PDB file of C-alpha atoms and ligand atoms in Angstrom:
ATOM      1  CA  UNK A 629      12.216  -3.524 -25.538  1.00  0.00           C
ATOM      2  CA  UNK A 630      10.335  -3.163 -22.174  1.00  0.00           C
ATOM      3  CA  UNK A 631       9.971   0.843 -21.663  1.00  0.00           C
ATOM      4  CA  UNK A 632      11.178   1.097 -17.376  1.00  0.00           C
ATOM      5  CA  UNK A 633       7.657   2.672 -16.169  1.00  0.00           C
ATOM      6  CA  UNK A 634       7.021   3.287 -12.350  1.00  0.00           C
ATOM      7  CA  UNK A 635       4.856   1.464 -10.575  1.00  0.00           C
ATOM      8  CA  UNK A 636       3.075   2.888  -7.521  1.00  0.00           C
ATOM      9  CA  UNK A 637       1.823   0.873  -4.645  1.00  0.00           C
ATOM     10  CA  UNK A 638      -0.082   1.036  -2.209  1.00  0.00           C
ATOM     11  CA  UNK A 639      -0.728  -0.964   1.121  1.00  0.00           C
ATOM     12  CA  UNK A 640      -1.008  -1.123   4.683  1.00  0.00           C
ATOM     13  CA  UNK A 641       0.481  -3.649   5.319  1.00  0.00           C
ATOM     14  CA  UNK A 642       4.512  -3.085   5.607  1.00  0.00           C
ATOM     15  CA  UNK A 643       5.095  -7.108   4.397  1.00  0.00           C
ATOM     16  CA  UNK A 644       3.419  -6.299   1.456  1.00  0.00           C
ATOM     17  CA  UNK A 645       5.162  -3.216   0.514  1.00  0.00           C
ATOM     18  CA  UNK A 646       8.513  -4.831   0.496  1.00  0.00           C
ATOM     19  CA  UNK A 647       8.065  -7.542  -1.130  1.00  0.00           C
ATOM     20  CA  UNK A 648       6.631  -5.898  -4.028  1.00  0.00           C
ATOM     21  CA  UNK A 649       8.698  -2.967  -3.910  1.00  0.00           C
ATOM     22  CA  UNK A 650      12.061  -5.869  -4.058  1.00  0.00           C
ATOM     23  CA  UNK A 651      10.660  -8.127  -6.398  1.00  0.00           C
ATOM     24  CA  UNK A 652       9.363  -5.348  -8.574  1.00  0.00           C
ATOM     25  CA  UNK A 653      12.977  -3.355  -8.467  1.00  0.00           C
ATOM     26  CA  UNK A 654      14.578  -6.371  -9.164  1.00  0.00           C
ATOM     27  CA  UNK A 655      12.475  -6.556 -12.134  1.00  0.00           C
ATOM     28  CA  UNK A 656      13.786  -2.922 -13.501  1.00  0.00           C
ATOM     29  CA  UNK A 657      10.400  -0.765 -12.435  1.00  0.00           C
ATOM     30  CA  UNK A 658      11.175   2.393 -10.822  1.00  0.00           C
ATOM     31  CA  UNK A 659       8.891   1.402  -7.515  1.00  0.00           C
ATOM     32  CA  UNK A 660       7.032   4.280  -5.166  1.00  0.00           C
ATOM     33  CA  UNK A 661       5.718   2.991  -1.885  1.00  0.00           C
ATOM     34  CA  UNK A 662       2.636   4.461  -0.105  1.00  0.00           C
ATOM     35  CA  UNK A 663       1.426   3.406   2.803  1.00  0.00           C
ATOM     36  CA  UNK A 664      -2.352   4.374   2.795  1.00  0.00           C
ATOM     37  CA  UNK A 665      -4.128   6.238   0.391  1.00  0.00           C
ATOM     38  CA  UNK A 666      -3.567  10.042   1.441  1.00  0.00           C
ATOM     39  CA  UNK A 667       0.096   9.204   1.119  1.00  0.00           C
ATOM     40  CA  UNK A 668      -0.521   7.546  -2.077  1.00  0.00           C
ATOM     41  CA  UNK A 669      -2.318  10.999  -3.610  1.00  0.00           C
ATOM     42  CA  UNK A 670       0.580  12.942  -2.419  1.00  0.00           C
ATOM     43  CA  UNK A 671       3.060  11.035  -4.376  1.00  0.00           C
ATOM     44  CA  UNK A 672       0.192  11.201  -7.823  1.00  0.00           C
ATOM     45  CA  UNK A 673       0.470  14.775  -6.916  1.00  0.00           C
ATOM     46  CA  UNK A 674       4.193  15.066  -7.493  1.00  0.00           C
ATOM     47  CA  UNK A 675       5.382  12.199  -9.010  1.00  0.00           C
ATOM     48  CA  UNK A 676       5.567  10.628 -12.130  1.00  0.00           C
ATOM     49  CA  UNK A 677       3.654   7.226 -11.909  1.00  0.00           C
ATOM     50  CA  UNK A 678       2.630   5.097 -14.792  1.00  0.00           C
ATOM     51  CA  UNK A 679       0.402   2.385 -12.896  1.00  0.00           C
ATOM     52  CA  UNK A 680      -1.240   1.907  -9.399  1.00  0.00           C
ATOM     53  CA  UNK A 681      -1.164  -1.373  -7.192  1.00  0.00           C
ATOM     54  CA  UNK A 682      -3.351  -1.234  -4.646  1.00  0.00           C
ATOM     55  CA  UNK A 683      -4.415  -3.120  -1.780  1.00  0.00           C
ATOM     56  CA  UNK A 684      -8.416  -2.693  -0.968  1.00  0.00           C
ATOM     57  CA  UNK A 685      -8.685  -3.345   2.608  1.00  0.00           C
ATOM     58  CA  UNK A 686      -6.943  -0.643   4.451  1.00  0.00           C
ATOM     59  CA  UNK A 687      -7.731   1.626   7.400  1.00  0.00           C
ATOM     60  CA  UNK A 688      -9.365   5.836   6.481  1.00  0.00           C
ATOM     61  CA  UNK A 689      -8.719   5.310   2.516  1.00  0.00           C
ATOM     62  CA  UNK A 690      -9.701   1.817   1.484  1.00  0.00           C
ATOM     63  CA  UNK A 691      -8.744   0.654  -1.990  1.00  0.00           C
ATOM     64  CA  UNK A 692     -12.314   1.909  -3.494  1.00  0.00           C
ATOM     65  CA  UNK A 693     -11.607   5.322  -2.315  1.00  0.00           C
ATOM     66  CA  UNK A 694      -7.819   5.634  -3.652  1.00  0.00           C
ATOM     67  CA  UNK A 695      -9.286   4.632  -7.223  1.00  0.00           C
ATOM     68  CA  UNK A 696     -11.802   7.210  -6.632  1.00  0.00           C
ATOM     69  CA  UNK A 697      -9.308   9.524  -5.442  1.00  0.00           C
ATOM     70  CA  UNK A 698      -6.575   8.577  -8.194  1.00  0.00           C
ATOM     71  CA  UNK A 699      -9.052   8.729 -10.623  1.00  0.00           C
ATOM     72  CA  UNK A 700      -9.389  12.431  -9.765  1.00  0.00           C
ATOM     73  CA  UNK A 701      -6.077  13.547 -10.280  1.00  0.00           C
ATOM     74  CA  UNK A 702      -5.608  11.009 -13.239  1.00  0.00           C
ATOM     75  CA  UNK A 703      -8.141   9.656 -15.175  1.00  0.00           C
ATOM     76  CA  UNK A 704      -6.201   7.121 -17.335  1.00  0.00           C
ATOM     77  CA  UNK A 705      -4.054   5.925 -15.140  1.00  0.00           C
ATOM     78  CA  UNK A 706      -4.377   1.847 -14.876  1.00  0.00           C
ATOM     79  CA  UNK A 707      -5.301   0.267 -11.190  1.00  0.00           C
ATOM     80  CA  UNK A 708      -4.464  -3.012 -10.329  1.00  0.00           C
ATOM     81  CA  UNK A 709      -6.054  -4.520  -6.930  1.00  0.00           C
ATOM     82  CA  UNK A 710      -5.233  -6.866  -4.793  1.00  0.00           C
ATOM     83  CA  UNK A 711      -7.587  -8.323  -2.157  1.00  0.00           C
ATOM     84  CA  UNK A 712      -7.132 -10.230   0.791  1.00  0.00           C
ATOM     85  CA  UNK A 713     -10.472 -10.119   3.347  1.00  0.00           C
ATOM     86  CA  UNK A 714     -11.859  -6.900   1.419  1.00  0.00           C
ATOM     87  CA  UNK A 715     -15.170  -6.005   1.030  1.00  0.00           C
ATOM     88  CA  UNK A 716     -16.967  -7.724  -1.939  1.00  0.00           C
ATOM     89  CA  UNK A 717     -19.355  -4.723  -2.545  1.00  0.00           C
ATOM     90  CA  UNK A 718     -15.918  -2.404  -2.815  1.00  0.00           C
ATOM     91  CA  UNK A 719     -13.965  -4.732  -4.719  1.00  0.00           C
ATOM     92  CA  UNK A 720     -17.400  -4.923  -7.703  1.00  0.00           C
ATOM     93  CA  UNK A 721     -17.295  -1.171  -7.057  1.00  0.00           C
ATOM     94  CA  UNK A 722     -13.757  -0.924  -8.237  1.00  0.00           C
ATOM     95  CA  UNK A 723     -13.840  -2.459 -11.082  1.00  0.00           C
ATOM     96  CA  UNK A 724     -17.227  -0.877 -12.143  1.00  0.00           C
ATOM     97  CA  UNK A 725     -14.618   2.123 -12.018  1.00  0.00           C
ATOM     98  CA  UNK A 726     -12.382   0.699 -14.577  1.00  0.00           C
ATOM     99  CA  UNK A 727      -9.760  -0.495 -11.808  1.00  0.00           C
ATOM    100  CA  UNK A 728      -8.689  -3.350 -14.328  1.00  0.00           C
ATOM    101  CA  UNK A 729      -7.837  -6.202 -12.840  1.00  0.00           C
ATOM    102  CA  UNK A 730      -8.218  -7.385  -9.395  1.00  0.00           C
ATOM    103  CA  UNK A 731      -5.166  -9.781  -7.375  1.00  0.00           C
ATOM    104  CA  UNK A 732      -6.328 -12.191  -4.784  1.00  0.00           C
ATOM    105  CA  UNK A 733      -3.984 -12.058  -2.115  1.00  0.00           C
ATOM    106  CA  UNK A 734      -2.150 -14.232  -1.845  1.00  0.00           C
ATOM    107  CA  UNK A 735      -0.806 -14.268  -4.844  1.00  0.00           C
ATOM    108  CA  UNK A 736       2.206 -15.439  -7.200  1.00  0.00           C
ATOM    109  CA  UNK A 737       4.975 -12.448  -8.381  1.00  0.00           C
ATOM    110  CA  UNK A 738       3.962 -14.369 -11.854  1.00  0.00           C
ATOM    111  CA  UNK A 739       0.723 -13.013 -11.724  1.00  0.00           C
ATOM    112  CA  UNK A 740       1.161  -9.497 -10.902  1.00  0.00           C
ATOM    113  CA  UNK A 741       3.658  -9.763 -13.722  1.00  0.00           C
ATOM    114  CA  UNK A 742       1.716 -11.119 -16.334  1.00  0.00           C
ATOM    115  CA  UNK A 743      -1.027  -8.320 -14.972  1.00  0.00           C
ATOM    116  CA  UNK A 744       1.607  -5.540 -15.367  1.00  0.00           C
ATOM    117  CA  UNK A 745       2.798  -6.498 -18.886  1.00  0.00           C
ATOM    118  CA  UNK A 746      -1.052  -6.557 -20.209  1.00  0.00           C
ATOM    119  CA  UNK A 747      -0.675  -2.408 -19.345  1.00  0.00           C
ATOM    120  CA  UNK A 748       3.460  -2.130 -19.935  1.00  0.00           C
ATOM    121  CA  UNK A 749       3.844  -3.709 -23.012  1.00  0.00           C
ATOM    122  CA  UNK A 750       2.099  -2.185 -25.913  1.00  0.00           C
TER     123      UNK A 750
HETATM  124 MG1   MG B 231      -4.629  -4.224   3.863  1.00  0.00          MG
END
């Protein structure tokens, strides 16, 4: 049986947020929103979160930096991006920093699901 697990994301865009945080709820994942990166280290701070979604191109914090950042506070914890217009350079960077797998936006729910149950289900 699927263990719930909460799933944090993170995005600038407000679109984006909802629908992930609805079709993720719907799915039984506890969901935390965040809606740039320094918000995003305040709920790692005092939250409980078992995996990161994050989008790369975002205004102060992009994606690159909240791995960085995340990685900080949690060195384990799995990263999944998702890119829309981001950076190319930032996106490689990323994933040289074990941010696993990478989302083009836009993208199917059945993709970010089959992305979440490679870390969920073990
Ligand atoms: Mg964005």
């Amino acid at each position: 049986m699927n263990k719930i697990k909460t799933i944090l994301i993170v995005d600038d865009e407000q679109g984006y947020r909802d629908l992930l945080h609805r079709a993720l709820s719907e799915q039984g994942y506890t969901v935390l929103v965040a809606a740039g990166g320094p918000e995003a280290l305040d709920i790692l701070k005092r939250d409980e979160v078992d995996i990161i979604i994050t989008d790369m191109k975002m205004p102060k914090m992009d994606g690159l930096d909240v791995v960085i950042a995340s990685r900080q506070l949690r060195p384990d914890i799995p990263i999944i991006l998702m890119t829309g217009y981001a950076v190319e350079e930032r996106v490689q960077e990323a994933l040289a920093r074990k941010a696993s797998i990478c989302l083009q936006k836009p993208f199917q729910m059945k993709e970010l699901e089959t992305a979440l149950q490679s870390f969920l289900i073990t």
